[in-house]
XYZ file of C-alpha atoms in Angstrom:
548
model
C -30.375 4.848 -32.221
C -28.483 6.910 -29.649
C -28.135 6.544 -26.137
C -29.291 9.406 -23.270
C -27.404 9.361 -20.249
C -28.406 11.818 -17.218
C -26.932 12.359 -13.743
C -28.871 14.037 -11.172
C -26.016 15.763 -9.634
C -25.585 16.501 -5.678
C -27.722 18.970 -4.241
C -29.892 19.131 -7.967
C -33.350 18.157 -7.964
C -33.128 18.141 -12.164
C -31.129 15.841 -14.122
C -28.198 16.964 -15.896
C -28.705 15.617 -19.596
C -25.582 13.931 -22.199
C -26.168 12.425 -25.131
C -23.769 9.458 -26.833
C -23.627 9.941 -29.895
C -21.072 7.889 -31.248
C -23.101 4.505 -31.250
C -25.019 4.165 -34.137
C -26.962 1.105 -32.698
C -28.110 -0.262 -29.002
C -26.487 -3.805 -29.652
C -22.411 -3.703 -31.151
C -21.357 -5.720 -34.042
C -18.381 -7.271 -33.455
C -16.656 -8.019 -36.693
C -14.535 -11.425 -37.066
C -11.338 -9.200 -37.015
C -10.532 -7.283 -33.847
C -8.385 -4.796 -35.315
C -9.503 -1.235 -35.634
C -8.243 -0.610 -39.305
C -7.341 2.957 -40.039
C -6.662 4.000 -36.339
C -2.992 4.177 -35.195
C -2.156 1.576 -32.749
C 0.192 3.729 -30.427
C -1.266 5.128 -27.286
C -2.350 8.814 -27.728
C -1.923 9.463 -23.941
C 0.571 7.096 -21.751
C 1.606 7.306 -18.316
C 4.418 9.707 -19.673
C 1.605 12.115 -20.261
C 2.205 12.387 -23.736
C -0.236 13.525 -25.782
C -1.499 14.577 -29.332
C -3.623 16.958 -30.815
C -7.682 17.371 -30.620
C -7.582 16.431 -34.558
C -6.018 12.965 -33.707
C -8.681 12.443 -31.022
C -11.235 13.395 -33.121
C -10.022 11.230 -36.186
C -9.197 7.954 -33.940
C -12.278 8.445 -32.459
C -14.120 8.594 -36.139
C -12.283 5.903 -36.899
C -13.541 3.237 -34.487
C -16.045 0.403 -35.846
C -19.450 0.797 -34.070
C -18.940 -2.152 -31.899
C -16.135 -0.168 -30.601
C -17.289 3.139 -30.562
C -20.690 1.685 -28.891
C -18.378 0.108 -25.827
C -16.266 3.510 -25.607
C -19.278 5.760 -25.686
C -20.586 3.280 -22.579
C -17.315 3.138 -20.886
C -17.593 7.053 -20.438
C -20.520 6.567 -18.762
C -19.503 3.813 -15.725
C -16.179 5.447 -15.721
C -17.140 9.335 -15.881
C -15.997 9.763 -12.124
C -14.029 6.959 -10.771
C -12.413 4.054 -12.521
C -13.864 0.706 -13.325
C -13.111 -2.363 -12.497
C -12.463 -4.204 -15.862
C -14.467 -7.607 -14.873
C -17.134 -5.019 -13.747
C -17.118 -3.491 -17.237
C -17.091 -6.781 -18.871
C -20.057 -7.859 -16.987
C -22.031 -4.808 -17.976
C -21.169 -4.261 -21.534
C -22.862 -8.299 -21.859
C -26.066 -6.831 -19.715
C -26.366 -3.958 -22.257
C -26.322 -6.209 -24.918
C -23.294 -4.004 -26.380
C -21.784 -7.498 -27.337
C -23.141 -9.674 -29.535
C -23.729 -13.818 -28.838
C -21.819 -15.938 -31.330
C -22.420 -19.495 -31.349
C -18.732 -21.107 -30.048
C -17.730 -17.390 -28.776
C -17.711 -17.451 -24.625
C -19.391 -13.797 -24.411
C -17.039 -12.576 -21.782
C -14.138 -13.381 -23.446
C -15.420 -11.299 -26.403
C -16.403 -8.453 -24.184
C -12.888 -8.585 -22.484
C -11.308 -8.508 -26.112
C -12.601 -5.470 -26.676
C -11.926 -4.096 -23.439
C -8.226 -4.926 -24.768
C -8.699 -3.355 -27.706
C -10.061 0.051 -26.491
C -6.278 -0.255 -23.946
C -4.427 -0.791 -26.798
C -5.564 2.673 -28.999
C -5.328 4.649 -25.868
C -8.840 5.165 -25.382
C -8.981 3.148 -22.389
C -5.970 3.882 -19.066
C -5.866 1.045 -17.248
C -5.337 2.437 -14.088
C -2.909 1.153 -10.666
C -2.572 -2.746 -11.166
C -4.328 -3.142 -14.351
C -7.460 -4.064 -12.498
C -9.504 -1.076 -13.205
C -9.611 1.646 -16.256
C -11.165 4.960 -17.325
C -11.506 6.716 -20.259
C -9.028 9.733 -21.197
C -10.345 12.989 -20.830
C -9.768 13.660 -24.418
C -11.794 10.720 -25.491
C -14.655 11.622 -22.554
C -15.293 14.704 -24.334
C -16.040 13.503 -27.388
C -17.978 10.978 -26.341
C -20.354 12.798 -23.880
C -22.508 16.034 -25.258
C -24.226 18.277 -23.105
C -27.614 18.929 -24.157
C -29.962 21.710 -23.455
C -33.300 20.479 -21.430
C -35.527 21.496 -23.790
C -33.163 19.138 -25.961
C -33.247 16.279 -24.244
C -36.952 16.093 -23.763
C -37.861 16.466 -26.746
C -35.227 13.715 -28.130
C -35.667 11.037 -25.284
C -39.649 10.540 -25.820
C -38.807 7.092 -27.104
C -35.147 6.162 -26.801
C -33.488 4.614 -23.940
C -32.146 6.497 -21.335
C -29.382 5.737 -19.033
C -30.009 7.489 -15.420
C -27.018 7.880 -12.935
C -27.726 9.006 -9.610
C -24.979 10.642 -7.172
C -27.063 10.960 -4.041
C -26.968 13.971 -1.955
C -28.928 11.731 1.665
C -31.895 13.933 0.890
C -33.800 10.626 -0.033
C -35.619 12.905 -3.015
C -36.108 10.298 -6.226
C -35.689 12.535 -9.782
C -38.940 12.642 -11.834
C -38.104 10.517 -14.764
C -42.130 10.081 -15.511
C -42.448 9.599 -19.380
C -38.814 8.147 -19.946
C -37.591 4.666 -20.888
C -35.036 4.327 -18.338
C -32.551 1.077 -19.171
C -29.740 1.910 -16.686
C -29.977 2.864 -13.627
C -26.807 3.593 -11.629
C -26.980 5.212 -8.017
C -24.149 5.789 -5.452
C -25.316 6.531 -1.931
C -24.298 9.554 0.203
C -22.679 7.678 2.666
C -20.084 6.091 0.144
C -20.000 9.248 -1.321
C -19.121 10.561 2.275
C -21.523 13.525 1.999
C -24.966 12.708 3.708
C -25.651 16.061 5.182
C -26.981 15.044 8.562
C -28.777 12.471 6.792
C -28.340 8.359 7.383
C -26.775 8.435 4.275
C -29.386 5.295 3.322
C -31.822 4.923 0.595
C -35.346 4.572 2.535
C -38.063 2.132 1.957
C -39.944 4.725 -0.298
C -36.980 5.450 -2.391
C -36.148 1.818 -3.194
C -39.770 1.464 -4.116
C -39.679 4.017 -6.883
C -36.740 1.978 -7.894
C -38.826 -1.623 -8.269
C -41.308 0.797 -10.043
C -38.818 0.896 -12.895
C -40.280 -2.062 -14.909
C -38.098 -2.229 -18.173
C -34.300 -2.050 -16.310
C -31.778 -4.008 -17.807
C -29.246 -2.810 -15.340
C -29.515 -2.110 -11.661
C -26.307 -1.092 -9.727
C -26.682 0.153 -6.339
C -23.401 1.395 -4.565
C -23.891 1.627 -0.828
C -26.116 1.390 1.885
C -30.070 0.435 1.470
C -32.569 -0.026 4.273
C -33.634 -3.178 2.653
C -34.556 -4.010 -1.093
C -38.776 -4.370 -1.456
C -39.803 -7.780 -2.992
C -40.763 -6.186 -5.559
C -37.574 -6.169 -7.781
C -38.548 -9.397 -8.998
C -40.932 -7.759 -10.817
C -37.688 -6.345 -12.942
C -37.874 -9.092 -15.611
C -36.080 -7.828 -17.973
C -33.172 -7.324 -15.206
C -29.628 -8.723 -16.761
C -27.141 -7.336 -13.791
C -27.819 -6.148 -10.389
C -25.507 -5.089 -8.233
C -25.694 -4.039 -4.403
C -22.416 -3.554 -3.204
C -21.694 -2.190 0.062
C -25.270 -2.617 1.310
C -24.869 -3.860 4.220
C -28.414 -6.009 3.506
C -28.982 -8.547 5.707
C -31.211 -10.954 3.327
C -32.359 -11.320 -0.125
C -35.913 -11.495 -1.194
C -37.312 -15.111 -2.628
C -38.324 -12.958 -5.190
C -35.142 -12.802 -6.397
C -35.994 -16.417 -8.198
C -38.240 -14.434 -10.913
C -35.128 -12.769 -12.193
C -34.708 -15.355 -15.434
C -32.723 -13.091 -17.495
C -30.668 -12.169 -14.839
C -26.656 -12.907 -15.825
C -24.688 -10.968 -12.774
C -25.670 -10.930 -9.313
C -23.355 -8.873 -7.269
C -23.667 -8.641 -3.261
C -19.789 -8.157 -2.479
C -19.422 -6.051 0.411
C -23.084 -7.112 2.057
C -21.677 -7.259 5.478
C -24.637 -8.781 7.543
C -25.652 -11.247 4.446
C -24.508 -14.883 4.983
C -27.094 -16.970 3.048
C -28.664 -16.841 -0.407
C -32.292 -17.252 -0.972
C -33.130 -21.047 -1.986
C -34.584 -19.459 -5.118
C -31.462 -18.011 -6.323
C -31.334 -21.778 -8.042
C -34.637 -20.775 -10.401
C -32.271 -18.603 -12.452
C -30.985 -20.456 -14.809
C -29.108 -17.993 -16.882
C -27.024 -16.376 -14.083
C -23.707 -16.253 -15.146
C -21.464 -14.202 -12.332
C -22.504 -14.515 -8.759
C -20.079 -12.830 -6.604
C -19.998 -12.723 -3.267
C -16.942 -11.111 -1.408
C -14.037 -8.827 -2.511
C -11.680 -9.063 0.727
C -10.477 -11.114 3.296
C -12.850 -8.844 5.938
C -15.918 -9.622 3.904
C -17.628 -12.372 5.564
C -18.448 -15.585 3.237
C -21.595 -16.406 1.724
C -23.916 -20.014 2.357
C -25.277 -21.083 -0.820
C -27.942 -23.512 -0.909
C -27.563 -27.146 -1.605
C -28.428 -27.517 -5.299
C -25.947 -24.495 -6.333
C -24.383 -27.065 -8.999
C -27.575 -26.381 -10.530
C -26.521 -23.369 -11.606
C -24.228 -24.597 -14.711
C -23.918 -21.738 -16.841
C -22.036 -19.814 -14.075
C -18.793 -18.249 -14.826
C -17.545 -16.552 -12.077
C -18.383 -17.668 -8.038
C -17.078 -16.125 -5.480
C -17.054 -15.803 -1.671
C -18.852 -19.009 -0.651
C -17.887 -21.534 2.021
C -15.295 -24.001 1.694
C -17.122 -26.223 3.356
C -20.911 -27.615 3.657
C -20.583 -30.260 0.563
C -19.594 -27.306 -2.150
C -16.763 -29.155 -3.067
C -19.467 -31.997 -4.665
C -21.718 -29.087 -6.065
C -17.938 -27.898 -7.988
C -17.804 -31.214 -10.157
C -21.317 -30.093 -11.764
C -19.459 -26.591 -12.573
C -18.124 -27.076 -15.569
C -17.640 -23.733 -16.860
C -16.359 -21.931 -13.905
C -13.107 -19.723 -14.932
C -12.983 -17.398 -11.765
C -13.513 -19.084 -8.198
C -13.234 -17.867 -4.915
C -13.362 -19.582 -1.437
C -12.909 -18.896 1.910
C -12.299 -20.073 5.268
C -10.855 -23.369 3.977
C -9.843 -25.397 6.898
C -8.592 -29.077 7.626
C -12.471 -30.521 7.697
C -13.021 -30.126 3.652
C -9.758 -29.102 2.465
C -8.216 -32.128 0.791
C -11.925 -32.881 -0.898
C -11.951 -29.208 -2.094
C -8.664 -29.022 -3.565
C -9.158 -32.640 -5.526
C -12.132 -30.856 -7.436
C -10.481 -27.877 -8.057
C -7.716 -29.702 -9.707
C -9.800 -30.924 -12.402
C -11.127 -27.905 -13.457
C -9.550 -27.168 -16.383
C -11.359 -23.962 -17.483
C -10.286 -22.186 -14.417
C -8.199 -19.046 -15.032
C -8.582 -17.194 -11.734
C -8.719 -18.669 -8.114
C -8.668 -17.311 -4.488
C -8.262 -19.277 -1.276
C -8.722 -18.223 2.335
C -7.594 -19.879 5.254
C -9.825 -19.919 8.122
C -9.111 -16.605 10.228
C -6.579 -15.937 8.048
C -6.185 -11.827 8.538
C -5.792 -12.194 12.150
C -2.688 -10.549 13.843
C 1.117 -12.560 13.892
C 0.481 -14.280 16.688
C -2.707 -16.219 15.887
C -3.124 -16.967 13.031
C -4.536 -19.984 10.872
C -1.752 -22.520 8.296
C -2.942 -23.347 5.364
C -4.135 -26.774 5.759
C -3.323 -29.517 2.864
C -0.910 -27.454 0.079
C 1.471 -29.728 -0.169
C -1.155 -31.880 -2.152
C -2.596 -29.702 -4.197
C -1.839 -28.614 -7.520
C -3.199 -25.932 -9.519
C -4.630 -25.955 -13.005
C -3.095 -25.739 -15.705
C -4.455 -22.626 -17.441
C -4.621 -20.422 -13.925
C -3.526 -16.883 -14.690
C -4.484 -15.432 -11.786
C -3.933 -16.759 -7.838
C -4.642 -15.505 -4.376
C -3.604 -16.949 -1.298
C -4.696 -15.915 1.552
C -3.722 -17.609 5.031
C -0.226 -18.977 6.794
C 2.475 -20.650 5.299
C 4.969 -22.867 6.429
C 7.217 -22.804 3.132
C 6.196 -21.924 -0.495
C 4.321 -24.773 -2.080
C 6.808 -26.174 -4.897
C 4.146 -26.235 -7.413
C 4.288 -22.963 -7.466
C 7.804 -22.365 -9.510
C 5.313 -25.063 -11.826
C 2.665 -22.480 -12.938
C 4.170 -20.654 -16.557
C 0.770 -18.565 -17.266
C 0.341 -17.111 -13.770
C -0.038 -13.203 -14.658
C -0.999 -12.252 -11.559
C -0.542 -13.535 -7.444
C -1.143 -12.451 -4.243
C 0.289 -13.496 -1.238
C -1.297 -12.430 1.851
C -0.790 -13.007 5.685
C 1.549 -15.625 4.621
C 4.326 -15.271 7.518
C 6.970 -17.123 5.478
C 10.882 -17.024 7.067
C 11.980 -17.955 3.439
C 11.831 -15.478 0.383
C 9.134 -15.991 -1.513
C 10.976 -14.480 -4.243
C 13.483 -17.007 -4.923
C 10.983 -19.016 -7.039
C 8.380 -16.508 -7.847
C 11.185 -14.571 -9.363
C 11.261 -17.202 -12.350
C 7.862 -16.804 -13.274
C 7.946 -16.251 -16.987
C 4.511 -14.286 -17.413
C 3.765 -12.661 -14.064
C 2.935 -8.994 -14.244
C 1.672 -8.057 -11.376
C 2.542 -9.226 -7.321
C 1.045 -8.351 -4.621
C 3.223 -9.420 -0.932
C 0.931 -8.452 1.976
C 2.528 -9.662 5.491
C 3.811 -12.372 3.042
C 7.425 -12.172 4.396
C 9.007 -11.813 7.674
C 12.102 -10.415 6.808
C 13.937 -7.172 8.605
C 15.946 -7.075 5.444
C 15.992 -7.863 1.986
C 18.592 -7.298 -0.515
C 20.221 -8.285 -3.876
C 18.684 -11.921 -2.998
C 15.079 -10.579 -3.508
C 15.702 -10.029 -7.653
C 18.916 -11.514 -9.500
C 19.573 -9.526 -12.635
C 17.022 -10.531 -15.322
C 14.740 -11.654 -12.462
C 10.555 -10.705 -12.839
C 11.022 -10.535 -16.540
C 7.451 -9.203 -16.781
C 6.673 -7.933 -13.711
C 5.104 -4.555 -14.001
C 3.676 -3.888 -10.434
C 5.135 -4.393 -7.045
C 3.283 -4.393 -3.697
C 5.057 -5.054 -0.337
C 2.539 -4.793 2.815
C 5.216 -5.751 5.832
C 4.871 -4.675 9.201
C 8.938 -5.926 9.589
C 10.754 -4.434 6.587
C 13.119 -1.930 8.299
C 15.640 -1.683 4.630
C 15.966 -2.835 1.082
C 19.896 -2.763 0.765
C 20.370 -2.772 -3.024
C 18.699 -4.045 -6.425
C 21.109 -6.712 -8.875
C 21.708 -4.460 -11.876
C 19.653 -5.843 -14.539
C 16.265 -6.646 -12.152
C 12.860 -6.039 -12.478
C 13.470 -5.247 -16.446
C 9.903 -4.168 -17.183
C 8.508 -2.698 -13.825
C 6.561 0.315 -13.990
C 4.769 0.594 -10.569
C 6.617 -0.114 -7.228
C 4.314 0.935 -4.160
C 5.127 0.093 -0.453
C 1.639 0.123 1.829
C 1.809 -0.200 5.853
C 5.594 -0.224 5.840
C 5.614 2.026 9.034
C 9.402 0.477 10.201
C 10.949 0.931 6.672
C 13.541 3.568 6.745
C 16.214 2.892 3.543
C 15.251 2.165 -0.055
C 17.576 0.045 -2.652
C 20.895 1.505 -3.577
C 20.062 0.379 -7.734
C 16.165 1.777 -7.345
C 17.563 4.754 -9.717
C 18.712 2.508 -12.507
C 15.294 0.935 -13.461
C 14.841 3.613 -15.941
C 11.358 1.687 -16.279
C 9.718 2.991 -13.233
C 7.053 5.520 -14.049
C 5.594 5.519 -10.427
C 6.822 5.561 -6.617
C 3.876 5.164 -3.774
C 4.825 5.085 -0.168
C 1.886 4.827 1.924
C 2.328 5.743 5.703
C 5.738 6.535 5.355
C 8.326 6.458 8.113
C 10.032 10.137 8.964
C 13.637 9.230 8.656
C 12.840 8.010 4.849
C 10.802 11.210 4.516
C 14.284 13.015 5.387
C 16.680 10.825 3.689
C 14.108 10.717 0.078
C 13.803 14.552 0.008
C 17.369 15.100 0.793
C 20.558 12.935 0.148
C 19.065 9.828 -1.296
C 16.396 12.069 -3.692
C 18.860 10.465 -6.494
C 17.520 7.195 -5.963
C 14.007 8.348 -6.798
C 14.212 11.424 -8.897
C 13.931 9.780 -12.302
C 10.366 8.500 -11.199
C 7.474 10.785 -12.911
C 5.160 10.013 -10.447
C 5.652 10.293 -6.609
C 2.963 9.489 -3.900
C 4.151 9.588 -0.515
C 2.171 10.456 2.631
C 3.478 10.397 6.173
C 2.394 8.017 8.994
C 3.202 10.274 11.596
């Protein structure tokens, strides 16, 4: 049976009708193989901009299992406008029931498989840091049809519909009497940045009509609300909701009726700092996340939250307040995120962290971490701690005196972020010899005027693909060891406003398929589009913007 998306685009009062096609049935089969027989495994559009013909889009796309086909067709509907993060999509393709539960399978893992899969044909571009993708426009097209209206009333009487709203601040709700919506997905005005005089938020009437949509499975709200109506615990059927950038200030109690409810997503909630007691009623939650960034305030969770053991992913709570107990009943937890970690709970926190094995992803804040140079908080207790075993990815967030030794220790990191860490040292020296990391992010992580050949020896970063220095003090990178950075793809240079010379060496990483300079001193401005433009030339894609 086929799914209906419509969009009720800005300024529209109708919806604007698709239909995907592709998926034969609501729920994918995922076959004990995960290769995609008969489809060529190259990538039909890289960063190089290659590309092939329609017939090869057409015929890949053919091609694809159902359970594939299903997750692509979906994909082109979260991703139609901006990109997605890939936990994000992971989270909703389990909601949708677009992945099936296998008895000893972990469903996210499954979901994220396939995720893999789609990057591997070239039907998914992961996008930036390989935190978010979209879908190709080649592949977009062929998975979204226009429909006429007469079309699509006449075919939605009883299939499931999947309703995305791009709000215009007119506070008008589309007529969707008579259709079985499943989806609902609605971006505000005001993070849309076009209210038209309105308050760009979604009134008290508006969210009603939204409760009044009994059979949701998914609910994903993208900026501000006035408040959200008890009533959306009467969405029982609800699997993900997410209100992100809402700026809410509490949660209903209702909330506890939710029992199929697996994601709960309030990042970005800036007045919210405690959960609802009856968030412990739902049993089946399996994501609850909290904060994104080090400016999003953390989250008190009520005692009991150990309760909760099916949860996967917990993010932005309160390093403090007994959690570190409530962590030993955790046993499944693979991503975890804390913040304001100070000297009071630290050395408890980090002994229960330690022995969870499961854990692939961790973040730690220091308490007032972010603040300016001057005044800012040390990370209290590191010198003890030691991370697990399996941790792929790791961010750090607060003051350091040195870096912590058992960090040259950790073989599977794939990803780290350092941020306000202050060091005098390089950081480099040992992160350098990580075998598998991909991707670094260095923001205020390094005090240093100047770097140079020091920063990568030849062969250094074997897999690094992404580079991110943040440094108010860099004023020049002297030169890059021939033979560094092998496999980087992505260098990209954000609030360096003092930095005036780039590496003598940056022109003979002939892997280097994009340049970004954000806020970009004059001189380099001069010196890039003139007698150093060999340096850069080679790189296909250059993003530069001025800072004065």
């Amino acid at each position: 049976m086929p799914y209906f998306n419509c969009t009720q685009e800005i300024g529209k009062p109708d919806l604007v009708p698709e239909e995907f096609h592709g998926s034969k049935s609501q729920a994918g089969v995922v076959p004990s193989t995960s290769t995609a027989a008969g489809i060529s495994s190259s990538r039909v559009a890289d960063n190089r901009g290659e590309s092939s013909s329609s017939e090869t889009y057409k015929s890949n796309y053919a091609k694809l299992p159902d359970y594939l086909r299903s997750c692509l067709d979906y994909s082109s509907i979260v991703s139609n406008r901006y990109p997605v993060e890939i936990g994000k999509l992971v989270r909703l393709l389990l909601a949708e029931g677009l992945i099936q539960d296998k008895p000893g399978d972990i469903m996210e893992d499954v979901a994220a498989n396939v995720v893999k899969e789609l990057i591997d044909l070239g039907m998914l571009q992961e996008v930036d840091d390989g935190t978010e993708v979209k879908v190709p426009a080649s592949y977009l097209q062929l998975s979204i049809v226009k429909l006429e209206k007469q079309d699509f009333v006449s075919k939605t009487a009883n299939s499931p519909v999947r309703l995305a709203i791009r709000d215009d601040g007119r506070d008008i709700f589309p007529n969707v009497e008579g259709r079985l919506v499943r989806s609902l997905f609605i971006i505000t005005a005001k993070r849309r940045h076009d209210s038209f005089g309105s308050t760009g938020c979604l009134s008290r009437a508006y969210m009603g009509n939204v409760c009044g949509m009994r059979f949701l499975l998914v609910l994903d709200l993208d900026g501000k609300i006035a408040y959200l109506p008890d009533e959306v615990g009467d969405l029982i059927h609800l699997r993900y909701l997410g209100l992100a950038n809402s700026d809410l200030d509490e949660l209903p109690r209702t909330l506890g009726n939710l029992q199929k409810l697996l994601t709960l997503d309030i990042r970005m909630c800036g007045n919210l700092r405690k959960l609802p007691i009856e968030v412990l009623h739902i049993q089946q939650l399996r994501h609850l996340l909290m904060s994104k960034t080090f400016d999003d305030g953390e989250i008190r969770v009520p005692e009991g939250i150990g309760k909760l053991v099916n949860l996967h992913t917990l993010s932005g709570i309160y390093g403090g307040d007994g959690i570190a107990r409530e962590l030993s009943a955790l046993t499944q937890i693979k991503d975890l995120g804390v913040k304001r970690v100070s000297e009071d709970h630290a050395s408890e926190l980090f002994a229960e962290i330690k022995k969870m094995e499961s854990l692939a992803s961790l973040s730690l804040e220091a308490e007032r971490c972010f603040l300016e140079e001057t005044n800012f908080t040390l990370f209290p207790e590191l010198d003890a701690f030691s991370p697990p075993p399996l941790l792929q990815e790791f961010y750090l967030h607060g003051g350091l005196i040195e870096i912590p030794m058992w960090l040259a220790s950790m073989e599977n990191l794939t990803r780290l972020t350092l941020s306000f860490s202050y060091l005098w040292e390089n950081p480099t020296s040992v992160l350098q010899l990580l075998p598998k990391l991909k991707h670094l992010n260095l923001w205020e992580a390094y005090r240093a005027k100047h770097i140079g050949k020091e920063f990568c020896n030849a062969g250094g970063f074997p897999a690094l693909e992404t580079l991110t220095i943040a440094s108010e003090f860099l004023v020049e990178w002297t030169e890059i060891a021939t033979g560094a950075f092998p496999s980087l793809r992505s260098l990209r240079f954000r609030c360096c406003l003092s930095l005036i010379f780039l590496p003598e060496g940056l022109q003979n990483i002939s892997t280097l398929q994009e340049l970004y300079l954000d806020s970009m001193h004059p001189d380099l401005a001069r010196r890039l589009k003139g007698e150093e433009n060999y340096k850069i030339k080679h790189i296909p894609m250059l993003k530069f913007r001025s800072a004065f």
